[in-house]
Amino acid sequence: MNAGAGNADAVNAGALTVIEAGSTQVTDLGRRRGPRFGVPVNGALDQRSARIANILVGNPETAPVLEITALDAEFVADIDILIAVSGADGHLTVDGVGRPTNQPVSVRAGEAIALRQIQGGLRSYLAVRGSFDVPQLLGSCAPDSVLGFGGRLVVGERIALRTATAPVFNAHFTAELYDLDVPRLPTGFIVDVTDGPDLDDFAGTADRLFAQPYLVTPKSNHIGLRMTGPLPERRTQGEVLSRGVPVGAVEVPPGDELLVLHRGRGVTAGYPVLAVVTSGSLDVLAQVRPGQHLRFRRLSASDAAARARAELVELEALRLRVRSVFDALDALSTATTGRTLL
């Protein structure tokens, strides 16, 4: 089933056409119901950035977005829309004019939206107010290569849009009327982990995980990142039975590489789990390119939970700022035209 195809029974406002596909797919925050059926969660690898993009255009955080990985991409909508791009830095243009990322941006029908020169990370996320009408499997549009659901977009593909949004411009400077304080990606690739269930199996070698940087190899993907560096050694004997394994599991398989499972991982595995990456650092891992280095840092479970709560508070504060801006714009539009704008 094509992740870019809309629901034929729905009445849509318009469509976004792919002009340059790069490596882009439609996704969301993942298939939360999947693991109970033996299906991976999948979804946006950098969930924080995907959430921010949706928040900036007033969507629910779970709404579908475009995940643009590494390569240039370009799109044209046949209706007026409001977009936002978050994640790795890139050069965003609308009809050739540079526009800001991490802010809502108005786009008129027929104008080309291009994201080029992605840097400082690997993945960017493009959200459209009202989002996309796309097929779902178990409550999610996230692609799954094993099930043959969804996949990368192709040139000429049309993605159904649910909502048109009239442009919001300063008539004197042709600039948006808002400037939001948006949380930025963390600098440096520091990956926080908590102790894993098999920590004791590695006896005195577990601290090697934190001793030196690890190099991410080209064999890395959405299922897991493979990396080389000082490997801890399992000191116990015997097989590790296949069992449920969390997203973010740091595994030490036989060989010369460390394996860190990401959102596309299978729900069971049979390698010892030395550590587990925190939810926030999964987003950091999503931005590391092959050939780059990262460092692991140990956190207690309580500290990891506190950081997760702080990130939720930060996103909620952004959501409130965006809501205040949209409410003010609607009030202004109603006062001057007699109709709401957003």
C-alpha positions as semicolon CSV with decimal commas, in nm:
position;residue;x (nm);y (nm);z (nm)
1;M;0,000;0,000;0,000
2;N;0,135;0,339;-0,095
3;A;0,194;0,572;0,202
4;G;0,154;0,872;-0,028
5;A;-0,190;0,775;-0,157
6;G;-0,492;0,941;-0,001
7;N;-0,819;0,792;0,118
8;A;-1,039;0,773;-0,191
9;D;-1,355;0,821;0,017
10;A;-1,233;1,145;0,179
11;V;-1,302;1,494;0,046
12;N;-0,964;1,668;0,043
13;A;-0,878;2,034;0,004
14;G;-0,593;1,975;-0,242
15;A;-0,266;1,791;-0,287
16;L;0,108;1,828;-0,243
17;T;0,300;1,708;-0,549
18;V;0,653;1,569;-0,523
19;I;0,890;1,752;-0,762
20;E;1,217;1,618;-0,618
21;A;1,184;1,317;-0,391
22;G;1,531;1,274;-0,243
23;S;1,484;1,025;0,042
24;T;1,146;1,132;0,180
25;Q;0,861;0,939;0,336
26;V;0,531;1,012;0,505
27;T;0,537;0,903;0,869
28;D;0,411;0,986;1,217
29;L;0,508;0,900;1,574
30;G;0,479;0,530;1,510
31;R;0,265;0,221;1,546
32;R;0,209;0,207;1,921
33;R;-0,027;-0,090;1,883
34;G;0,226;-0,276;1,669
35;P;0,441;-0,462;1,924
36;R;0,145;-0,655;2,068
37;F;0,104;-0,802;1,719
38;G;0,477;-0,854;1,666
39;V;0,506;-0,544;1,444
40;P;0,781;-0,282;1,499
41;V;0,685;0,066;1,617
42;N;0,873;0,247;1,336
43;G;0,772;0,611;1,287
44;A;0,978;0,931;1,286
45;L;1,328;0,856;1,413
46;D;1,366;1,205;1,562
47;Q;1,032;1,228;1,739
48;R;1,110;1,555;1,912
49;S;1,163;1,735;1,580
50;A;0,852;1,574;1,428
51;R;0,648;1,691;1,728
52;I;0,787;2,044;1,700
53;A;0,702;2,068;1,329
54;N;0,342;1,966;1,401
55;I;0,312;2,196;1,701
56;L;0,431;2,494;1,494
57;V;0,140;2,457;1,250
58;G;-0,118;2,378;1,516
59;N;-0,152;2,006;1,442
60;P;-0,181;1,723;1,693
61;E;0,167;1,586;1,761
62;T;0,065;1,250;1,616
63;A;-0,030;1,393;1,275
64;P;0,157;1,264;0,965
65;V;0,466;1,459;0,856
66;L;0,728;1,427;0,584
67;E;1,059;1,285;0,706
68;I;1,332;1,415;0,473
69;T;1,661;1,228;0,512
70;A;1,992;1,379;0,395
71;L;1,895;1,454;0,033
72;D;1,731;1,759;-0,126
73;A;1,353;1,757;-0,169
74;E;1,098;1,982;-0,341
75;F;0,718;1,998;-0,342
76;V;0,435;2,210;-0,483
77;A;0,086;2,242;-0,333
78;D;-0,219;2,334;-0,539
79;I;-0,375;2,523;-0,245
80;D;-0,254;2,782;0,006
81;I;-0,093;2,607;0,303
82;L;0,097;2,676;0,625
83;I;0,412;2,469;0,676
84;A;0,692;2,428;0,928
85;V;1,027;2,250;0,900
86;S;1,216;2,127;1,205
87;G;1,508;1,894;1,276
88;A;1,845;1,912;1,103
89;D;1,933;2,252;0,957
90;G;1,857;2,297;0,590
91;H;1,809;2,577;0,337
92;L;1,433;2,621;0,309
93;T;1,301;2,825;0,016
94;V;0,953;2,911;-0,109
95;D;0,962;2,995;-0,479
96;G;1,337;3,052;-0,448
97;V;1,313;3,291;-0,152
98;G;1,481;3,184;0,170
99;R;1,238;3,120;0,455
100;P;1,309;3,032;0,821
101;T;1,300;2,681;0,960
102;N;1,154;2,619;1,306
103;Q;0,881;2,877;1,232
104;P;0,540;2,861;1,061
105;V;0,572;2,968;0,696
106;S;0,287;3,060;0,460
107;V;0,297;2,914;0,109
108;R;0,064;3,022;-0,172
109;A;-0,082;2,775;-0,419
110;G;0,167;2,686;-0,694
111;E;0,477;2,802;-0,505
112;A;0,767;2,557;-0,487
113;I;0,877;2,442;-0,141
114;A;1,239;2,324;-0,143
115;L;1,464;2,197;0,134
116;R;1,829;2,167;0,039
117;Q;2,174;2,136;0,195
118;I;2,065;1,948;0,506
119;Q;2,347;1,972;0,758
120;G;2,418;1,956;1,130
121;G;2,213;1,636;1,135
122;L;2,055;1,378;0,909
123;R;1,677;1,427;0,915
124;S;1,433;1,716;0,880
125;Y;1,055;1,711;0,922
126;L;0,799;1,906;0,721
127;A;0,451;1,951;0,864
128;V;0,148;2,109;0,692
129;R;-0,139;2,261;0,888
130;G;-0,426;2,010;0,871
131;S;-0,173;1,741;0,773
132;F;-0,209;1,472;0,505
133;D;-0,478;1,218;0,423
134;V;-0,281;0,893;0,394
135;P;-0,349;0,523;0,457
136;Q;-0,293;0,379;0,803
137;L;-0,205;0,037;0,940
138;L;-0,285;-0,034;1,306
139;G;-0,349;0,335;1,364
140;S;-0,029;0,469;1,203
141;C;0,094;0,572;0,859
142;A;0,457;0,484;0,948
143;P;0,619;0,278;0,670
144;D;0,710;-0,084;0,739
145;S;0,939;-0,246;0,484
146;V;0,877;-0,600;0,616
147;L;0,500;-0,568;0,577
148;G;0,536;-0,379;0,249
149;F;0,342;-0,082;0,383
150;G;0,434;0,272;0,277
151;G;0,779;0,363;0,156
152;R;0,976;0,645;0,001
153;L;0,797;0,899;-0,211
154;V;0,862;0,922;-0,586
155;V;0,864;1,215;-0,827
156;G;0,513;1,302;-0,943
157;E;0,342;1,147;-0,642
158;R;0,051;1,347;-0,499
159;I;-0,017;1,351;-0,125
160;A;-0,370;1,454;-0,030
161;L;-0,398;1,766;0,189
162;R;-0,681;1,803;0,439
163;T;-0,685;2,181;0,487
164;A;-0,613;2,505;0,302
165;T;-0,472;2,794;0,507
166;A;-0,481;3,151;0,378
167;P;-0,142;3,327;0,375
168;V;-0,046;3,524;0,685
169;F;0,193;3,802;0,582
170;N;0,302;4,146;0,699
171;A;0,175;4,356;0,409
172;H;0,469;4,597;0,433
173;F;0,760;4,351;0,446
174;T;0,609;4,026;0,305
175;A;0,721;3,846;0,621
176;E;0,530;3,631;0,865
177;L;0,381;3,806;1,165
178;Y;0,528;3,570;1,425
179;D;0,869;3,477;1,563
180;L;0,855;3,183;1,804
181;D;1,122;3,070;2,049
182;V;1,171;2,709;1,939
183;P;1,390;2,453;2,121
184;R;1,691;2,370;1,905
185;L;1,867;2,041;1,845
186;P;2,131;1,966;2,109
187;T;2,488;2,037;1,999
188;G;2,726;1,743;1,990
189;F;2,627;1,379;1,980
190;I;2,604;1,277;2,346
191;V;2,381;0,973;2,394
192;D;2,239;0,914;2,741
193;V;2,176;0,555;2,852
194;T;2,046;0,378;3,160
195;D;2,175;0,041;3,279
196;G;2,045;-0,255;3,081
197;P;1,915;-0,587;3,217
198;D;2,236;-0,774;3,130
199;L;2,482;-0,523;3,277
200;D;2,625;-0,778;3,522
201;D;2,716;-1,013;3,235
202;F;2,992;-0,769;3,137
203;A;3,160;-0,763;3,479
204;G;3,450;-0,514;3,481
205;T;3,429;-0,424;3,111
206;A;3,093;-0,241;3,103
207;D;3,255;0,099;3,155
208;R;3,428;0,069;2,818
209;L;3,100;0,197;2,675
210;F;3,178;0,540;2,821
211;A;3,555;0,549;2,774
212;Q;3,591;0,666;2,413
213;P;3,380;0,785;2,117
214;Y;3,215;0,532;1,885
215;L;3,215;0,558;1,505
216;V;2,879;0,506;1,332
217;T;2,917;0,275;1,032
218;P;2,739;0,287;0,692
219;K;2,546;-0,029;0,780
220;S;2,325;0,177;1,013
221;N;1,956;0,233;0,932
222;H;1,614;0,280;1,095
223;I;1,636;-0,067;1,250
224;G;1,957;0,001;1,434
225;L;2,289;0,182;1,435
226;R;2,609;-0,020;1,410
227;M;2,925;0,135;1,547
228;T;3,284;0,052;1,619
229;G;3,485;0,138;1,928
230;P;3,602;-0,017;2,256
231;L;3,363;-0,311;2,299
232;P;3,260;-0,441;2,642
233;E;3,307;-0,817;2,675
234;R;3,046;-1,059;2,799
235;R;3,202;-1,266;3,079
236;T;2,920;-1,514;3,135
237;Q;2,862;-1,827;2,932
238;G;2,546;-1,971;2,779
239;E;2,282;-1,862;2,532
240;V;2,065;-1,555;2,571
241;L;1,706;-1,660;2,500
242;S;1,505;-1,452;2,256
243;R;1,286;-1,210;2,448
244;G;1,116;-0,876;2,421
245;V;1,366;-0,599;2,362
246;P;1,311;-0,222;2,401
247;V;1,369;0,047;2,143
248;G;1,711;0,189;2,231
249;A;1,863;-0,139;2,348
250;V;2,246;-0,130;2,333
251;E;2,339;-0,483;2,232
252;V;2,678;-0,651;2,214
253;P;2,651;-0,921;1,947
254;P;2,941;-1,149;1,849
255;G;3,188;-0,966;1,626
256;D;3,351;-0,625;1,631
257;E;3,052;-0,388;1,633
258;L;2,813;-0,245;1,888
259;L;2,444;-0,246;1,790
260;V;2,192;0,014;1,911
261;L;1,833;-0,072;1,818
262;H;1,611;0,208;1,691
263;R;1,240;0,240;1,615
264;G;1,238;-0,009;1,328
265;R;1,376;-0,286;1,546
266;G;1,205;-0,624;1,575
267;V;1,019;-0,677;1,899
268;T;1,237;-0,969;2,010
269;A;1,613;-1,035;2,007
270;G;1,866;-1,269;2,161
271;Y;2,176;-1,061;2,227
272;P;2,276;-0,932;2,573
273;V;2,150;-0,579;2,645
274;L;2,419;-0,373;2,817
275;A;2,228;-0,043;2,832
276;V;1,914;0,131;2,705
277;V;1,916;0,470;2,530
278;T;1,685;0,730;2,686
279;S;1,386;0,857;2,489
280;G;1,547;1,197;2,430
281;S;1,873;1,048;2,311
282;L;1,692;0,830;2,057
283;D;1,624;1,162;1,883
284;V;1,996;1,243;1,900
285;L;2,080;0,906;1,741
286;A;1,839;0,986;1,457
287;Q;2,058;1,281;1,356
288;V;2,397;1,103;1,355
289;R;2,533;1,036;1,006
290;P;2,748;0,735;0,916
291;G;3,112;0,836;0,959
292;Q;3,040;1,059;1,258
293;H;3,134;0,988;1,620
294;L;2,918;0,985;1,931
295;R;2,976;0,933;2,301
296;F;2,763;0,745;2,553
297;R;2,685;0,889;2,895
298;R;2,535;0,698;3,187
299;L;2,222;0,832;3,359
300;S;2,025;0,694;3,649
301;A;1,667;0,592;3,578
302;S;1,542;0,879;3,795
303;D;1,754;1,137;3,612
304;A;1,638;1,000;3,275
305;A;1,274;1,029;3,385
306;A;1,332;1,387;3,507
307;R;1,484;1,487;3,171
308;A;1,194;1,330;2,984
309;R;0,948;1,529;3,195
310;A;1,145;1,850;3,133
311;E;1,131;1,792;2,757
312;L;0,754;1,747;2,774
313;V;0,723;2,073;2,968
314;E;0,935;2,248;2,703
315;L;0,712;2,121;2,422
316;E;0,397;2,216;2,611
317;A;0,531;2,571;2,654
318;L;0,591;2,590;2,278
319;R;0,240;2,461;2,212
320;L;0,093;2,734;2,433
321;R;0,297;3,004;2,254
322;V;0,179;2,881;1,914
323;R;-0,181;2,865;2,031
324;S;-0,159;3,222;2,159
325;V;-0,023;3,343;1,824
326;F;-0,292;3,162;1,624
327;D;-0,566;3,292;1,856
328;A;-0,437;3,647;1,814
329;L;-0,423;3,611;1,433
330;D;-0,777;3,477;1,426
331;A;-0,900;3,763;1,643
332;L;-0,729;4,015;1,414
333;S;-0,869;3,853;1,100
334;T;-1,221;3,838;1,245
335;A;-1,206;4,205;1,341
336;T;-1,093;4,316;0,995
337;T;-1,265;4,070;0,758
338;G;-1,541;3,912;0,961
339;R;-1,398;3,558;0,918
340;T;-1,137;3,347;1,089
341;L;-0,800;3,300;0,923
342;L;-0,672;2,976;1,077
